[in-house]
Amino acid sequence: KSRARLPVDWSLYLVTDSTPAILGDKDIVEVVDQAIEGGVTIVQYRDKHADTGVMVEIASKLHAVTQKHNVPLLINDRLDVCQAVGAEGIHIGQDDMGCVEARKILGPDAIIGVTASSVEEAQKAIEDGADYLGIGTTFATPTKTDTKSIIGTRGLQEILAACATGTEKTVPCVAIGSINASNVQRVLHQSAHGSNRLNGVAVVSAIMASMDPQASARSLLDLIKTAPEKFYAAVPPNTARITDFANLIAQIPYIIKAHVSSSVLCHNMTNTVVQNFAANVCLATGSSPIMSENGPEAPDLARLGGALVINMGTATPDKMNAFTAGLRAYNAVGAPVLFDPVGGGATAVRRDAVKTLLAAGFFSVIKGNESEIGAVAGTSTTRQRGVDSGPSVSTAEEKAKLVKAIALREHCVVLMTGKTDYLSDGERTVAIENGSQYLGKITGSGCALGSVIASYVAVHPQDKLLAALAGILHYEIAAERAEARQDCRGPGSFIPAFLDELYLLGQEIKDGRGIGSNGPF
Ligand code: 3NM
Ligand code: MG
């Protein structure tokens, strides 16, 4: 029987599961019907245990439902079941029948998908004529414990890059493995490689185990359709990055000038020790601070055009709820969020907190000292390949490599502070030698720098590395000038001198004195 092939919408791909642990006592046909009502765009019937007769019976009921909604039905592995019910195609794993043989049997109109967990597998599947790829395993999942490798969003990115000829992706790709409402936007965002993006995500438990499959499908589809666009809109894909260092530096005074005059909102969820100092630094540099750890008001604040700082000074359950609410609220409108994983590696609670926050949304900037950045590196990829293989990061080159690797993995700007600061967006990595010894002798100087960088990114979101660099230079050059002052005699007198210089440096540049050949840069 010949099936005219319709264009397929891969956005939300449901893979079924009939095991009691996931399906419970729900009726699979009813769940699939509800899920499609909610927004599922393609269905795969996957049952590793049932007898062939039962499979054919269920597949045929599922096909009636998918046909009613005009959604394709694929069968996992079993060509015989596919043919018996006239389903639109099959999905095959690496241990199943080969793609070429399956095509011979099913013909050119059938949809044939292949699971790929490496670049090699993906390329072979494309050569063999696969119509789409299911790529993963993204994150470890209890639904399928015998998966070959956990590749993370970085692995997805590598496969998406390899699936492209020139700039065009050749086959549709969906990611699979522990994807749910809490991480779907992050997966879509972080897996993107240039304009090559996932066409959708495949889920099992997020819908099959749900008490309300329709509502779960609806909210997943909503997340899939909304966030990435909003987020990417902040960085137009065709914007050329300034990669020449002299040109990068030449932009800095203009960005400082824009910031100083902005009064941009800087929303801080930060620890009590640094609140006062960070708020003063915000005012001195030209932003308008608000110190609020009240999650429910974050959506209103997120709409004011500013940035959020999540400073994990303490990671109590209450604070974690507020951080997560804040992150979601700012992500929802595409506004920048800076993550300061204070004490990140110190305790099990903090390591968990870092992991939870990284999975809960996306950050524009992650900043920390060497051990905090180390904690970020080791988190969320502990079972994945990548930067966690743990070379010591003692040399300058190793530090630069580490921030670059995390920037690529997390798709954001990463700053490792220290005597020399290392800043990277994955494409460009810079070392910054400015600063003062006194910054290490007063409390909250690192946290306050986070607030400065966040508001700079809000003022110049089109190039977050450049914005962060401008914020760092504003901060560290002011510190140098404060240390050089006659009235600065130690950490105590450094603080007021530093606040003065943050303000004065900004005013000088605002008045045009830093712009041109004789400025401070
Ligand atoms: N295939 P959940 S992971 C069916 O990596 C399947 O190839 C995988 O289930 C692969 O959405 C997986 O509940 C299960 O995590 C995904
Ligand atoms: Mg299989």
Coordinates of C-alpha atoms and ligand atoms in Angstrom, one line a residue:
K1 CA 0.0 0.0 0.0
S2 CA 1.4 3.4 -1.0
R3 CA 1.3 6.2 1.5
A4 CA 1.5 9.7 0.2
R5 CA 4.1 11.3 2.5
L6 CA 2.9 14.5 4.4
P7 CA 5.3 17.0 5.7
V8 CA 6.1 15.9 9.3
D9 CA 6.0 18.2 12.3
W10 CA 8.7 16.9 14.6
S11 CA 8.2 19.4 17.5
L12 CA 6.8 17.1 20.1
Y13 CA 7.5 13.4 19.5
L14 CA 5.8 11.0 21.8
V15 CA 7.4 7.5 22.4
T16 CA 5.0 5.2 24.2
D17 CA 5.8 2.9 27.0
S18 CA 3.4 0.1 28.3
T19 CA 5.3 -0.8 31.5
P20 CA 3.2 -0.4 34.7
A21 CA 6.0 1.8 36.2
I22 CA 5.3 4.5 33.5
L23 CA 1.8 3.8 32.1
G24 CA 0.3 2.9 35.4
D25 CA -3.2 1.6 35.0
K26 CA -4.0 4.1 32.3
D27 CA -5.2 3.0 28.8
I28 CA -2.4 3.5 26.3
V29 CA -4.8 4.4 23.5
E30 CA -6.6 7.0 25.7
V31 CA -3.2 8.5 26.8
V32 CA -2.1 8.9 23.2
D33 CA -5.4 10.4 22.1
Q34 CA -5.2 12.9 25.0
A35 CA -1.5 13.6 24.3
I36 CA -2.2 14.4 20.6
E37 CA -5.1 16.7 21.8
G38 CA -2.6 18.5 23.9
G39 CA -0.1 19.0 21.0
V40 CA 1.9 15.8 20.3
T41 CA 2.9 16.0 16.7
I42 CA 4.2 12.5 16.0
V43 CA 3.9 9.1 17.8
Q44 CA 6.1 6.1 18.1
Y45 CA 4.6 2.9 19.5
R46 CA 7.4 1.2 21.5
D47 CA 6.9 -2.0 23.4
K48 CA 9.8 -4.2 24.2
H49 CA 7.9 -6.9 26.0
A50 CA 4.5 -7.6 24.4
D51 CA 3.7 -10.6 22.2
T52 CA 3.3 -9.9 18.5
G53 CA -0.5 -10.4 18.5
V54 CA -0.9 -7.9 21.3
M55 CA 1.4 -5.4 19.6
V56 CA -0.6 -5.6 16.3
E57 CA -3.9 -5.1 18.2
I58 CA -2.6 -2.0 20.1
A59 CA -0.8 -0.6 17.1
S60 CA -3.9 -0.8 15.0
K61 CA -6.0 1.0 17.7
L62 CA -3.2 3.7 18.0
H63 CA -3.2 4.1 14.2
A64 CA -6.9 4.8 14.2
V65 CA -6.3 7.5 16.8
T66 CA -3.3 9.1 15.0
Q67 CA -5.1 9.0 11.7
K68 CA -8.1 10.8 13.3
H69 CA -5.6 13.6 14.2
N70 CA -3.6 13.4 11.1
V71 CA -0.4 12.6 13.0
P72 CA 2.1 9.9 11.8
L73 CA 2.5 6.7 13.7
L74 CA 5.8 4.9 13.7
I75 CA 6.6 1.5 15.2
N76 CA 9.7 0.8 17.2
D77 CA 11.9 -1.9 15.6
R78 CA 9.1 -4.1 14.3
L79 CA 8.7 -4.0 10.5
D80 CA 6.1 -6.7 10.7
V81 CA 3.9 -4.8 13.0
C82 CA 4.3 -1.7 10.9
Q83 CA 3.3 -3.5 7.8
A84 CA 0.4 -5.3 9.5
V85 CA -1.3 -2.1 10.5
G86 CA -0.1 0.1 7.7
A87 CA 1.7 2.6 10.0
E88 CA 3.6 5.4 8.5
G89 CA 7.0 4.0 9.3
I90 CA 9.5 2.6 11.9
H91 CA 12.2 3.7 14.2
I92 CA 15.2 1.5 14.5
G93 CA 18.0 1.4 17.0
Q94 CA 21.6 0.6 16.4
D95 CA 21.0 -3.1 17.3
D96 CA 17.9 -3.5 15.1
M97 CA 17.6 -4.2 11.4
G98 CA 19.8 -1.9 9.3
C99 CA 18.2 1.1 7.6
V100 CA 19.1 0.0 4.1
E101 CA 17.4 -3.4 4.6
A102 CA 14.4 -1.8 6.2
R103 CA 14.0 0.6 3.3
K104 CA 14.1 -2.3 0.8
I105 CA 11.2 -3.9 2.6
L106 CA 9.1 -0.8 3.4
G107 CA 9.7 1.2 0.3
P108 CA 10.5 4.9 -0.4
D109 CA 7.3 6.3 1.2
A110 CA 7.8 4.9 4.7
I111 CA 9.3 7.1 7.4
I112 CA 12.4 5.5 8.7
G113 CA 14.1 6.9 11.8
V114 CA 17.4 5.8 13.3
T115 CA 18.8 6.3 16.8
A116 CA 22.3 7.8 16.9
S117 CA 24.5 8.6 19.8
S118 CA 27.6 9.6 18.0
V119 CA 28.6 11.6 15.0
E120 CA 29.7 8.4 13.2
E121 CA 26.3 6.7 13.8
A122 CA 24.5 9.9 12.6
Q123 CA 26.5 10.2 9.4
K124 CA 26.1 6.5 8.6
A125 CA 22.3 6.7 9.2
I126 CA 22.1 9.7 6.8
E127 CA 24.1 7.9 4.2
D128 CA 21.8 4.9 4.6
G129 CA 18.8 7.1 3.8
A130 CA 17.3 7.7 7.3
D131 CA 14.4 10.2 7.2
Y132 CA 15.2 11.6 10.6
L133 CA 17.5 10.9 13.6
G134 CA 16.6 10.3 17.2
I135 CA 19.7 11.6 19.0
G136 CA 20.8 10.9 22.6
T137 CA 20.8 9.7 25.2
T138 CA 20.7 13.4 26.3
F139 CA 20.5 12.8 30.1
A140 CA 20.5 9.6 32.0
T141 CA 16.9 8.2 32.2
P142 CA 15.2 5.6 34.3
T143 CA 13.0 4.8 31.3
K144 CA 15.8 3.1 29.4
T145 CA 18.7 2.1 31.6
D146 CA 20.6 0.2 28.9
T147 CA 21.4 3.3 26.8
K148 CA 24.9 3.4 25.4
S149 CA 26.1 6.8 26.2
I150 CA 24.9 9.9 27.9
I151 CA 26.0 12.7 25.6
G152 CA 24.5 15.9 27.2
T153 CA 23.6 19.0 25.2
R154 CA 27.2 19.2 24.0
G155 CA 26.9 15.8 22.4
L156 CA 23.7 16.8 20.7
Q157 CA 25.4 19.9 19.5
E158 CA 28.2 17.9 17.9
I159 CA 25.8 15.6 16.1
L160 CA 23.7 18.6 14.8
A161 CA 26.9 20.2 13.5
A162 CA 28.0 16.9 11.8
C163 CA 24.5 16.5 10.2
A164 CA 25.0 19.7 8.3
T165 CA 26.4 20.1 4.8
G166 CA 27.5 23.7 4.6
T167 CA 25.0 25.5 6.8
E168 CA 22.0 23.4 6.1
K169 CA 21.0 20.5 8.3
T170 CA 20.3 17.5 6.0
V171 CA 17.8 15.5 8.1
P172 CA 15.4 16.4 10.9
C173 CA 16.8 15.5 14.4
V174 CA 14.9 15.1 17.7
A175 CA 16.7 14.6 21.0
I176 CA 15.7 12.0 23.5
G177 CA 16.5 11.0 27.1
S178 CA 15.1 12.5 30.3
I179 CA 13.7 15.5 28.5
N180 CA 10.8 17.2 30.4
A181 CA 9.2 20.6 31.1
S182 CA 12.0 21.6 33.5
N183 CA 14.8 21.2 31.0
V184 CA 13.3 21.3 27.4
Q185 CA 14.1 24.9 26.8
R186 CA 17.7 24.5 28.0
V187 CA 18.1 21.4 25.7
L188 CA 16.8 23.3 22.7
H189 CA 18.9 26.3 23.4
Q190 CA 22.2 24.6 24.3
S191 CA 22.1 22.0 21.6
A192 CA 21.9 24.5 18.8
H193 CA 25.0 24.8 16.6
G194 CA 24.7 28.1 14.7
S195 CA 21.4 27.9 12.8
N196 CA 21.3 24.1 13.2
R197 CA 18.8 23.3 15.8
L198 CA 16.8 20.3 16.9
N199 CA 13.5 19.9 15.1
G200 CA 11.9 18.7 18.2
V201 CA 12.2 16.6 21.3
A202 CA 11.1 13.0 22.0
V203 CA 9.7 12.1 25.4
V204 CA 8.4 9.0 27.1
S205 CA 7.7 9.6 30.8
A206 CA 7.1 13.3 30.6
I207 CA 3.8 12.4 28.9
M208 CA 3.2 8.7 29.4
A209 CA 3.7 8.8 33.2
S210 CA 1.7 12.0 33.5
M211 CA -1.7 12.0 35.4
D212 CA -2.8 14.5 32.8
P213 CA -1.2 13.7 29.4
Q214 CA -3.0 16.4 27.6
A215 CA -2.0 19.1 29.9
S216 CA 1.6 17.8 30.0
A217 CA 1.8 17.7 26.2
R218 CA 0.3 21.2 26.0
S219 CA 2.8 22.8 28.4
L220 CA 5.7 21.0 26.7
L221 CA 4.7 22.2 23.3
D222 CA 4.2 25.7 24.6
L223 CA 7.7 25.6 26.1
I224 CA 9.1 24.3 22.8
K225 CA 7.4 26.9 20.7
T226 CA 8.1 29.9 22.9
A227 CA 11.4 30.1 24.8
P228 CA 14.1 29.5 22.2
E229 CA 12.7 32.2 19.9
K230 CA 12.6 34.7 22.6
F231 CA 16.0 33.8 23.8
Y232 CA 17.6 33.7 20.3
A233 CA 16.0 37.0 19.5
A234 CA 18.4 38.6 21.9
V235 CA 21.3 37.5 19.7
P236 CA 20.2 37.8 16.0
P237 CA 21.8 34.9 14.2
N238 CA 23.3 37.2 11.5
T239 CA 25.0 39.5 13.9
A240 CA 28.7 39.4 13.2
R241 CA 30.9 38.9 16.3
I242 CA 33.8 41.3 16.7
T243 CA 36.7 39.0 17.0
D244 CA 39.5 41.4 16.6
F245 CA 40.8 42.3 20.0
A246 CA 41.6 46.0 19.3
N247 CA 38.1 46.5 17.9
L248 CA 36.6 44.8 20.9
I249 CA 38.4 47.1 23.2
A250 CA 37.5 50.1 21.1
Q251 CA 33.8 49.4 21.8
I252 CA 34.2 49.3 25.6
P253 CA 33.9 53.1 26.3
Y254 CA 30.6 53.3 24.3
I255 CA 29.1 50.4 26.3
I256 CA 30.2 51.9 29.6
K257 CA 28.7 55.2 28.5
A258 CA 25.4 53.5 27.7
H259 CA 25.4 51.7 31.0
V260 CA 26.3 54.7 33.2
S261 CA 23.3 56.6 31.7
S262 CA 20.9 53.6 31.8
S263 CA 19.6 53.2 35.4
V264 CA 18.9 49.7 34.2
L265 CA 17.3 47.4 36.8
C266 CA 19.7 45.0 38.5
H267 CA 17.6 42.4 40.4
N268 CA 19.8 40.6 43.0
M269 CA 18.9 37.4 44.7
T270 CA 22.0 37.5 46.7
N271 CA 23.4 36.7 50.2
T272 CA 22.9 38.9 53.2
V273 CA 26.6 39.6 53.7
V274 CA 27.0 41.4 50.3
Q275 CA 23.6 43.0 49.8
N276 CA 24.6 46.5 51.0
F277 CA 27.9 46.6 49.1
A278 CA 26.5 45.2 45.9
A279 CA 23.6 47.7 45.9
N280 CA 26.1 50.5 46.4
V281 CA 28.2 49.2 43.5
C282 CA 25.2 49.1 41.3
L283 CA 24.3 52.7 42.1
A284 CA 27.9 53.9 41.6
T285 CA 28.1 52.2 38.1
G286 CA 24.8 53.4 36.9
S287 CA 22.3 50.6 37.4
S288 CA 19.3 50.6 39.7
P289 CA 19.5 47.8 42.3
I290 CA 16.6 45.8 43.8
M291 CA 17.4 43.2 46.3
S292 CA 14.6 40.7 46.3
E293 CA 14.5 37.0 46.9
N294 CA 10.7 36.9 46.6
G295 CA 10.1 34.4 43.7
P296 CA 6.5 35.3 43.1
E297 CA 7.4 38.9 42.2
A298 CA 10.1 37.9 39.8
P299 CA 7.8 37.8 36.7
D300 CA 6.8 41.4 37.2
L301 CA 10.4 42.5 37.7
A302 CA 11.6 40.4 34.7
R303 CA 9.5 42.6 32.4
L304 CA 11.3 45.8 33.4
G305 CA 14.2 45.4 31.0
G306 CA 16.9 44.6 33.5
A307 CA 18.9 41.5 34.6
L308 CA 18.8 39.0 37.4
V309 CA 21.7 37.9 39.5
I310 CA 21.4 34.5 41.2
N311 CA 24.0 34.4 43.9
M312 CA 24.0 31.0 45.5
G313 CA 25.4 32.3 48.8
T314 CA 23.2 30.0 50.7
A315 CA 21.2 27.2 49.0
T316 CA 18.4 26.4 51.5
P317 CA 15.3 24.9 50.0
D318 CA 13.4 28.2 50.3
K319 CA 16.1 30.1 48.5
M320 CA 16.3 27.4 45.8
N321 CA 12.6 27.8 45.1
A322 CA 13.1 31.6 44.8
F323 CA 16.2 31.1 42.5
T324 CA 14.2 28.7 40.3
A325 CA 11.2 31.0 40.1
G326 CA 13.5 33.9 39.2
L327 CA 15.3 32.0 36.5
R328 CA 12.1 30.8 34.9
A329 CA 10.6 34.3 35.0
Y330 CA 13.7 35.9 33.3
N331 CA 14.0 33.1 30.8
A332 CA 10.4 33.4 29.9
V333 CA 11.0 37.0 28.6
G334 CA 14.5 36.3 27.3
A335 CA 16.1 38.7 29.9
P336 CA 19.7 38.0 31.1
V337 CA 20.5 36.0 34.2
L338 CA 23.9 35.7 35.8
F339 CA 24.7 32.7 37.9
D340 CA 27.3 33.0 40.7
P341 CA 27.7 29.5 42.2
V342 CA 29.1 30.7 45.5
G343 CA 30.9 27.9 47.2
G344 CA 29.7 25.6 44.4
G345 CA 31.9 22.6 45.1
A346 CA 32.2 22.9 48.9
T347 CA 29.3 20.6 50.0
A348 CA 27.0 18.0 48.6
V349 CA 24.1 20.4 49.1
R350 CA 25.8 23.1 47.0
R351 CA 26.9 20.6 44.3
D352 CA 23.3 19.5 44.0
A353 CA 22.1 23.1 43.9
V354 CA 24.5 23.9 41.1
K355 CA 23.2 21.0 39.1
T356 CA 19.5 21.8 39.8
L357 CA 19.9 25.4 38.7
L358 CA 21.9 24.6 35.6
A359 CA 19.1 22.2 34.6
A360 CA 16.3 24.6 35.4
G361 CA 16.9 27.1 32.7
F362 CA 19.6 29.1 30.9
F363 CA 22.1 31.6 32.1
S364 CA 23.6 34.3 30.1
V365 CA 26.7 34.4 32.3
I366 CA 28.2 32.1 34.8
K367 CA 30.9 33.6 37.0
G368 CA 33.0 32.2 39.8
N369 CA 36.4 31.7 41.2
E370 CA 38.5 28.7 40.1
S371 CA 36.9 26.2 42.4
E372 CA 33.4 27.4 41.7
I373 CA 33.9 27.2 38.0
G374 CA 35.4 23.7 38.6
A375 CA 32.2 22.8 40.4
V376 CA 30.2 23.9 37.4
A377 CA 32.5 21.9 35.1
G378 CA 32.0 18.8 37.1
T379 CA 28.3 19.2 37.4
S380 CA 25.6 18.0 35.0
T381 CA 28.2 16.2 33.0
T382 CA 29.4 13.9 35.7
R383 CA 28.1 11.0 33.8
Q384 CA 28.9 12.6 30.4
R385 CA 31.9 13.0 28.4
G386 CA 33.4 16.4 28.1
V387 CA 35.1 18.8 30.4
D388 CA 34.6 16.7 33.5
S389 CA 37.5 14.3 32.6
G390 CA 39.3 16.5 35.1
P391 CA 42.7 17.7 34.1
S392 CA 44.1 20.1 36.7
V393 CA 43.5 23.7 35.7
S394 CA 46.6 25.2 37.2
T395 CA 48.1 26.8 34.1
A396 CA 46.8 29.8 32.3
E397 CA 46.1 27.8 29.2
E398 CA 44.2 25.2 31.1
K399 CA 42.0 27.8 32.7
A400 CA 41.3 29.4 29.3
K401 CA 40.4 26.0 27.9
L402 CA 38.1 25.3 30.8
V403 CA 36.1 28.5 30.6
K404 CA 35.9 28.0 26.8
A405 CA 34.7 24.4 27.2
I406 CA 32.0 25.4 29.7
A407 CA 30.9 28.3 27.6
L408 CA 30.5 25.9 24.6
R409 CA 28.7 23.3 26.8
E410 CA 26.3 25.8 28.5
H411 CA 26.0 28.2 25.5
C412 CA 26.7 31.2 27.6
V413 CA 29.5 33.5 28.7
V414 CA 31.8 32.1 31.4
L415 CA 34.1 34.1 33.7
M416 CA 36.7 32.6 36.0
T417 CA 37.9 35.3 38.3
G418 CA 41.3 35.4 39.9
K419 CA 44.4 37.5 39.7
T420 CA 44.0 37.0 36.0
D421 CA 40.3 36.7 34.9
Y422 CA 39.4 34.3 32.1
L423 CA 36.3 35.2 30.0
S424 CA 34.9 33.2 27.1
D425 CA 31.8 32.8 25.0
G426 CA 33.1 29.6 23.4
E427 CA 34.3 31.5 20.3
R428 CA 36.4 34.2 21.9
T429 CA 38.4 33.8 25.1
V430 CA 40.2 36.7 26.8
A431 CA 42.4 37.0 29.8
I432 CA 42.1 40.2 31.9
E433 CA 45.0 41.4 34.0
N434 CA 43.3 44.4 35.6
G435 CA 42.3 44.7 39.3
S436 CA 43.6 45.4 42.8
Q437 CA 44.9 43.2 45.6
Y438 CA 42.3 44.9 47.8
L439 CA 39.4 43.3 45.9
G440 CA 40.5 40.0 47.6
K441 CA 40.6 41.6 51.0
I442 CA 37.1 42.9 51.3
T443 CA 33.9 40.9 51.4
G444 CA 31.5 40.8 48.5
S445 CA 33.8 42.1 45.8
G446 CA 33.2 39.0 43.6
C447 CA 29.4 39.1 44.2
A448 CA 29.2 42.8 43.4
L449 CA 31.1 42.2 40.1
G450 CA 28.4 39.7 39.2
S451 CA 25.8 42.5 39.7
V452 CA 27.8 44.8 37.4
I453 CA 28.3 42.2 34.7
A454 CA 24.6 41.3 34.8
S455 CA 23.4 44.9 34.3
Y456 CA 26.0 45.4 31.5
V457 CA 24.6 42.4 29.7
A458 CA 21.1 43.9 30.0
V459 CA 22.3 47.1 28.4
H460 CA 24.2 45.4 25.6
P461 CA 22.6 41.9 25.1
Q462 CA 23.6 41.7 21.4
D463 CA 27.1 40.7 22.4
K464 CA 27.3 39.3 25.9
L465 CA 31.0 38.7 26.0
L466 CA 31.7 42.3 25.1
A467 CA 29.1 43.5 27.6
A468 CA 30.7 41.4 30.4
L469 CA 34.2 42.6 29.4
A470 CA 33.0 46.2 29.6
G471 CA 31.6 45.6 33.1
I472 CA 34.8 43.8 34.3
L473 CA 37.0 46.7 33.0
H474 CA 34.8 49.3 34.5
Y475 CA 35.1 47.5 37.8
E476 CA 38.7 46.5 37.8
I477 CA 40.1 49.8 36.5
A478 CA 38.2 51.6 39.1
A479 CA 39.8 49.3 41.7
E480 CA 43.2 50.1 40.3
R481 CA 42.6 53.8 40.6
A482 CA 41.2 53.4 44.1
E483 CA 44.3 51.5 45.2
A484 CA 46.5 54.2 43.7
R485 CA 44.9 57.0 45.7
Q486 CA 46.7 58.7 48.6
D487 CA 43.7 58.2 50.9
C488 CA 43.6 54.5 50.3
R489 CA 45.6 52.9 53.1
G490 CA 44.2 49.4 53.3
P491 CA 41.0 47.4 52.7
G492 CA 38.9 49.8 54.9
S493 CA 39.7 53.0 53.1
F494 CA 39.7 51.1 49.8
I495 CA 36.0 50.6 49.9
P496 CA 34.9 54.3 49.8
A497 CA 37.7 55.1 47.4
F498 CA 36.5 52.2 45.1
L499 CA 32.9 53.4 45.2
D500 CA 34.1 56.9 44.3
E501 CA 36.2 55.6 41.4
L502 CA 33.5 53.4 40.0
Y503 CA 31.3 56.5 39.9
L504 CA 34.0 58.9 38.6
L505 CA 35.3 56.6 35.9
G506 CA 31.7 56.2 34.6
Q507 CA 31.2 60.0 34.7
E508 CA 34.4 60.7 32.8
I509 CA 33.5 58.3 30.1
K510 CA 29.9 59.7 30.0
D511 CA 31.4 63.1 29.5
G512 CA 33.4 61.8 26.6
R513 CA 36.8 61.6 28.2
G514 CA 37.3 57.9 27.9
I515 CA 36.3 57.9 24.2
G516 CA 39.0 58.4 21.7
S517 CA 42.7 57.9 21.9
N518 CA 43.5 59.2 25.4
G519 CA 41.0 57.2 27.4
P520 CA 41.8 54.7 30.1
F521 CA 41.8 51.7 27.8
Ligands
3NM1 N1 15.5 5.8 23.7 P1 12.2 9.5 29.0 S1 16.3 7.1 25.8 C1 13.2 5.2 24.3 O1 18.8 7.2 24.1 C2 14.5 5.8 24.6 O2 18.0 6.1 22.4 C3 16.6 6.4 24.2 O3 12.5 8.2 28.1 C4 17.9 6.6 23.5 O4 11.7 10.5 28.1 C5 14.7 6.5 25.8 O5 11.2 9.0 29.9 C6 13.8 6.7 26.9 O6 13.5 9.8 29.7 C7 13.5 8.2 27.1
MG2 MG 15.4 -0.1 19.5

